[in-house]
């Protein structure tokens, strides 16, 4: 029996026809979120409101683990977690980004680099969404070259003192904790769990975004921010440790791009089957059929890419440049599909009520975060040629 939840023509090659029962169950739980969020998400997106009730719904559906092992929660495989993230993003990329930030980055930092005590204290709360988490790496002057971070951490007795700035930090001003990565006195990078109510931690929501409007990103300032020494992540001793977290999340962005692309394709297909122009349905026009076929080809390649990198991640054979290739390919393809879908709807394609314009705008953020198109290309280029075009 097929567990595929896509419309009949979406998964043209049947890439997800043979899912395990557990992977299918996770996908099905995530699909319930789409039904729950559909009536209200455009309203929140338009108003740039962060709907924390929808975030809580993600916790209630137990899809806020991103494949991590968390006591009291269902552990999904890498493939199952990808499908769940794709499905939530199919509903809305802002909410998909919540999973990417909360589970993919903040929780994964604690799961991979934290102590057993830190994991036991924070991960169950974050998986249930009773505690929000942020990932503080990017700085105002250091985006793609995040290895050059300037935020400092100085040990003072039983405390660490943090100074610096972080920017574009999802959940960074929404209450909870932020994982701050900072340069220690020995020159290495350390990770620190910082409560957002800690003295010296100040954050403001970045306004004026035209993408991912239903999640808040923050500009954080740390001024002699003191935290207990026990809040240091013991497994983070260099930037290589941070990179291991980032490699896993690039797979997630590939799945998110697939979710938005699927939504755009299915909306466009439904529209041309119903829309009558010049006395016949648009779907009968040769150019429309060719454009739909091109979308399906892109979707098929995106699905195959997502499945392959997820299986490699599970097997422990995924190389960083392969994660970069997946992110690069899928965000590019999602852009093509969204642009074509919006055009096929004509004037109504720019209306929020038809969803494509929202996905169209949100894909632009996906195309940039977790490593820009250029940076991912250069990571691949270094592997292909043996020469680094960046330092």
JSON list of C-alpha atoms in Angstrom, two decimals, residues 295-381:
[
{"chain": "A", "resi": 295, "resn": "UNK", "atom": "CA", "xyz": [7.69, 21.72, -13.15]},
{"chain": "A", "resi": 296, "resn": "UNK", "atom": "CA", "xyz": [7.22, 17.99, -12.62]},
{"chain": "A", "resi": 297, "resn": "UNK", "atom": "CA", "xyz": [10.72, 17.30, -13.93]},
{"chain": "A", "resi": 298, "resn": "UNK", "atom": "CA", "xyz": [12.14, 19.78, -11.44]},
{"chain": "A", "resi": 299, "resn": "UNK", "atom": "CA", "xyz": [10.03, 18.33, -8.62]},
{"chain": "A", "resi": 300, "resn": "UNK", "atom": "CA", "xyz": [11.18, 14.81, -9.44]},
{"chain": "A", "resi": 301, "resn": "UNK", "atom": "CA", "xyz": [14.84, 15.84, -9.29]},
{"chain": "A", "resi": 302, "resn": "UNK", "atom": "CA", "xyz": [14.22, 17.67, -6.01]},
{"chain": "A", "resi": 303, "resn": "UNK", "atom": "CA", "xyz": [12.56, 14.62, -4.47]},
{"chain": "A", "resi": 304, "resn": "UNK", "atom": "CA", "xyz": [15.33, 12.29, -5.60]},
{"chain": "A", "resi": 305, "resn": "UNK", "atom": "CA", "xyz": [17.92, 14.70, -4.21]},
{"chain": "A", "resi": 306, "resn": "UNK", "atom": "CA", "xyz": [16.15, 14.97, -0.85]},
{"chain": "A", "resi": 307, "resn": "UNK", "atom": "CA", "xyz": [15.82, 11.22, -0.54]},
{"chain": "A", "resi": 308, "resn": "UNK", "atom": "CA", "xyz": [19.43, 10.53, -1.49]},
{"chain": "A", "resi": 309, "resn": "UNK", "atom": "CA", "xyz": [21.02, 13.03, 0.92]},
{"chain": "A", "resi": 310, "resn": "UNK", "atom": "CA", "xyz": [18.71, 11.89, 3.72]},
{"chain": "A", "resi": 311, "resn": "UNK", "atom": "CA", "xyz": [19.70, 8.26, 3.22]},
{"chain": "A", "resi": 312, "resn": "UNK", "atom": "CA", "xyz": [23.36, 9.27, 3.14]},
{"chain": "A", "resi": 313, "resn": "UNK", "atom": "CA", "xyz": [22.93, 11.25, 6.36]},
{"chain": "A", "resi": 314, "resn": "UNK", "atom": "CA", "xyz": [21.39, 8.19, 8.01]},
{"chain": "A", "resi": 315, "resn": "UNK", "atom": "CA", "xyz": [24.29, 6.02, 6.81]},
{"chain": "A", "resi": 316, "resn": "UNK", "atom": "CA", "xyz": [26.85, 8.58, 7.97]},
{"chain": "A", "resi": 317, "resn": "UNK", "atom": "CA", "xyz": [28.28, 8.98, 4.45]},
{"chain": "A", "resi": 318, "resn": "UNK", "atom": "CA", "xyz": [26.98, 12.45, 3.60]},
{"chain": "A", "resi": 319, "resn": "UNK", "atom": "CA", "xyz": [29.78, 14.86, 2.71]},
{"chain": "A", "resi": 320, "resn": "UNK", "atom": "CA", "xyz": [29.37, 18.62, 3.35]},
{"chain": "A", "resi": 321, "resn": "UNK", "atom": "CA", "xyz": [29.67, 19.40, -0.36]},
{"chain": "A", "resi": 322, "resn": "UNK", "atom": "CA", "xyz": [26.82, 16.95, -1.08]},
{"chain": "A", "resi": 323, "resn": "UNK", "atom": "CA", "xyz": [24.61, 18.80, 1.41]},
{"chain": "A", "resi": 324, "resn": "UNK", "atom": "CA", "xyz": [25.61, 22.03, -0.34]},
{"chain": "A", "resi": 325, "resn": "UNK", "atom": "CA", "xyz": [24.70, 20.57, -3.74]},
{"chain": "A", "resi": 326, "resn": "UNK", "atom": "CA", "xyz": [21.28, 19.54, -2.47]},
{"chain": "A", "resi": 327, "resn": "UNK", "atom": "CA", "xyz": [20.54, 22.95, -0.97]},
{"chain": "A", "resi": 328, "resn": "UNK", "atom": "CA", "xyz": [21.80, 24.75, -4.09]},
{"chain": "A", "resi": 329, "resn": "UNK", "atom": "CA", "xyz": [19.87, 22.60, -6.56]},
{"chain": "A", "resi": 330, "resn": "UNK", "atom": "CA", "xyz": [16.58, 22.59, -4.68]},
{"chain": "A", "resi": 331, "resn": "UNK", "atom": "CA", "xyz": [16.36, 26.30, -3.91]},
{"chain": "A", "resi": 332, "resn": "UNK", "atom": "CA", "xyz": [17.17, 27.12, -7.53]},
{"chain": "A", "resi": 333, "resn": "UNK", "atom": "CA", "xyz": [14.52, 24.70, -8.76]},
{"chain": "A", "resi": 334, "resn": "UNK", "atom": "CA", "xyz": [11.97, 26.04, -6.27]},
{"chain": "A", "resi": 335, "resn": "UNK", "atom": "CA", "xyz": [12.55, 29.54, -7.60]},
{"chain": "A", "resi": 336, "resn": "UNK", "atom": "CA", "xyz": [11.85, 28.37, -11.15]},
{"chain": "A", "resi": 337, "resn": "UNK", "atom": "CA", "xyz": [8.67, 26.56, -10.19]},
{"chain": "A", "resi": 338, "resn": "UNK", "atom": "CA", "xyz": [7.32, 29.44, -8.08]},
{"chain": "A", "resi": 339, "resn": "UNK", "atom": "CA", "xyz": [8.00, 32.00, -10.81]},
{"chain": "A", "resi": 340, "resn": "UNK", "atom": "CA", "xyz": [6.31, 29.87, -13.47]},
{"chain": "A", "resi": 341, "resn": "UNK", "atom": "CA", "xyz": [3.36, 29.05, -11.22]},
{"chain": "A", "resi": 342, "resn": "UNK", "atom": "CA", "xyz": [2.80, 32.69, -10.33]},
{"chain": "A", "resi": 343, "resn": "UNK", "atom": "CA", "xyz": [2.86, 33.64, -14.00]},
{"chain": "A", "resi": 344, "resn": "UNK", "atom": "CA", "xyz": [0.38, 30.91, -14.92]},
{"chain": "A", "resi": 345, "resn": "UNK", "atom": "CA", "xyz": [-2.17, 32.39, -12.54]},
{"chain": "A", "resi": 346, "resn": "UNK", "atom": "CA", "xyz": [-1.89, 35.77, -14.24]},
{"chain": "A", "resi": 347, "resn": "UNK", "atom": "CA", "xyz": [-3.05, 38.73, -12.19]},
{"chain": "A", "resi": 348, "resn": "UNK", "atom": "CA", "xyz": [-4.56, 36.65, -9.38]},
{"chain": "A", "resi": 349, "resn": "UNK", "atom": "CA", "xyz": [-1.14, 35.12, -8.84]},
{"chain": "A", "resi": 350, "resn": "UNK", "atom": "CA", "xyz": [-0.12, 38.15, -6.78]},
{"chain": "A", "resi": 351, "resn": "UNK", "atom": "CA", "xyz": [-3.05, 37.79, -4.35]},
{"chain": "A", "resi": 352, "resn": "UNK", "atom": "CA", "xyz": [-2.21, 36.33, -0.95]},
{"chain": "A", "resi": 353, "resn": "UNK", "atom": "CA", "xyz": [-5.42, 34.31, -0.97]},
{"chain": "A", "resi": 354, "resn": "UNK", "atom": "CA", "xyz": [-3.94, 32.13, -3.72]},
{"chain": "A", "resi": 355, "resn": "UNK", "atom": "CA", "xyz": [-0.78, 31.45, -1.64]},
{"chain": "A", "resi": 356, "resn": "UNK", "atom": "CA", "xyz": [1.75, 31.42, -4.49]},
{"chain": "A", "resi": 357, "resn": "UNK", "atom": "CA", "xyz": [2.92, 35.00, -3.89]},
{"chain": "A", "resi": 358, "resn": "UNK", "atom": "CA", "xyz": [3.69, 34.11, -0.26]},
{"chain": "A", "resi": 359, "resn": "UNK", "atom": "CA", "xyz": [5.67, 31.02, -1.26]},
{"chain": "A", "resi": 360, "resn": "UNK", "atom": "CA", "xyz": [7.35, 33.01, -4.05]},
{"chain": "A", "resi": 361, "resn": "UNK", "atom": "CA", "xyz": [8.60, 35.59, -1.54]},
{"chain": "A", "resi": 362, "resn": "UNK", "atom": "CA", "xyz": [9.56, 33.03, 1.12]},
{"chain": "A", "resi": 363, "resn": "UNK", "atom": "CA", "xyz": [11.69, 30.99, -1.29]},
{"chain": "A", "resi": 364, "resn": "UNK", "atom": "CA", "xyz": [13.94, 34.04, -1.65]},
{"chain": "A", "resi": 365, "resn": "UNK", "atom": "CA", "xyz": [14.91, 33.72, 2.02]},
{"chain": "A", "resi": 366, "resn": "UNK", "atom": "CA", "xyz": [15.52, 29.97, 1.68]},
{"chain": "A", "resi": 367, "resn": "UNK", "atom": "CA", "xyz": [17.73, 30.68, -1.31]},
{"chain": "A", "resi": 368, "resn": "UNK", "atom": "CA", "xyz": [19.92, 32.84, 0.96]},
{"chain": "A", "resi": 369, "resn": "UNK", "atom": "CA", "xyz": [19.97, 31.41, 4.48]},
{"chain": "A", "resi": 370, "resn": "UNK", "atom": "CA", "xyz": [22.07, 28.46, 5.62]},
{"chain": "A", "resi": 371, "resn": "UNK", "atom": "CA", "xyz": [24.63, 29.45, 2.99]},
{"chain": "A", "resi": 372, "resn": "UNK", "atom": "CA", "xyz": [23.99, 31.57, -0.09]},
{"chain": "A", "resi": 373, "resn": "UNK", "atom": "CA", "xyz": [23.84, 30.27, -3.66]},
{"chain": "A", "resi": 374, "resn": "UNK", "atom": "CA", "xyz": [27.37, 31.60, -4.25]},
{"chain": "A", "resi": 375, "resn": "UNK", "atom": "CA", "xyz": [28.86, 30.05, -1.13]},
{"chain": "A", "resi": 376, "resn": "UNK", "atom": "CA", "xyz": [27.30, 26.64, -1.83]},
{"chain": "A", "resi": 377, "resn": "UNK", "atom": "CA", "xyz": [28.66, 26.82, -5.39]},
{"chain": "A", "resi": 378, "resn": "UNK", "atom": "CA", "xyz": [32.15, 27.59, -4.09]},
{"chain": "A", "resi": 379, "resn": "UNK", "atom": "CA", "xyz": [32.00, 24.69, -1.62]},
{"chain": "A", "resi": 380, "resn": "UNK", "atom": "CA", "xyz": [31.22, 22.43, -4.58]},
{"chain": "A", "resi": 381, "resn": "UNK", "atom": "CA", "xyz": [33.87, 24.18, -6.68]}
]
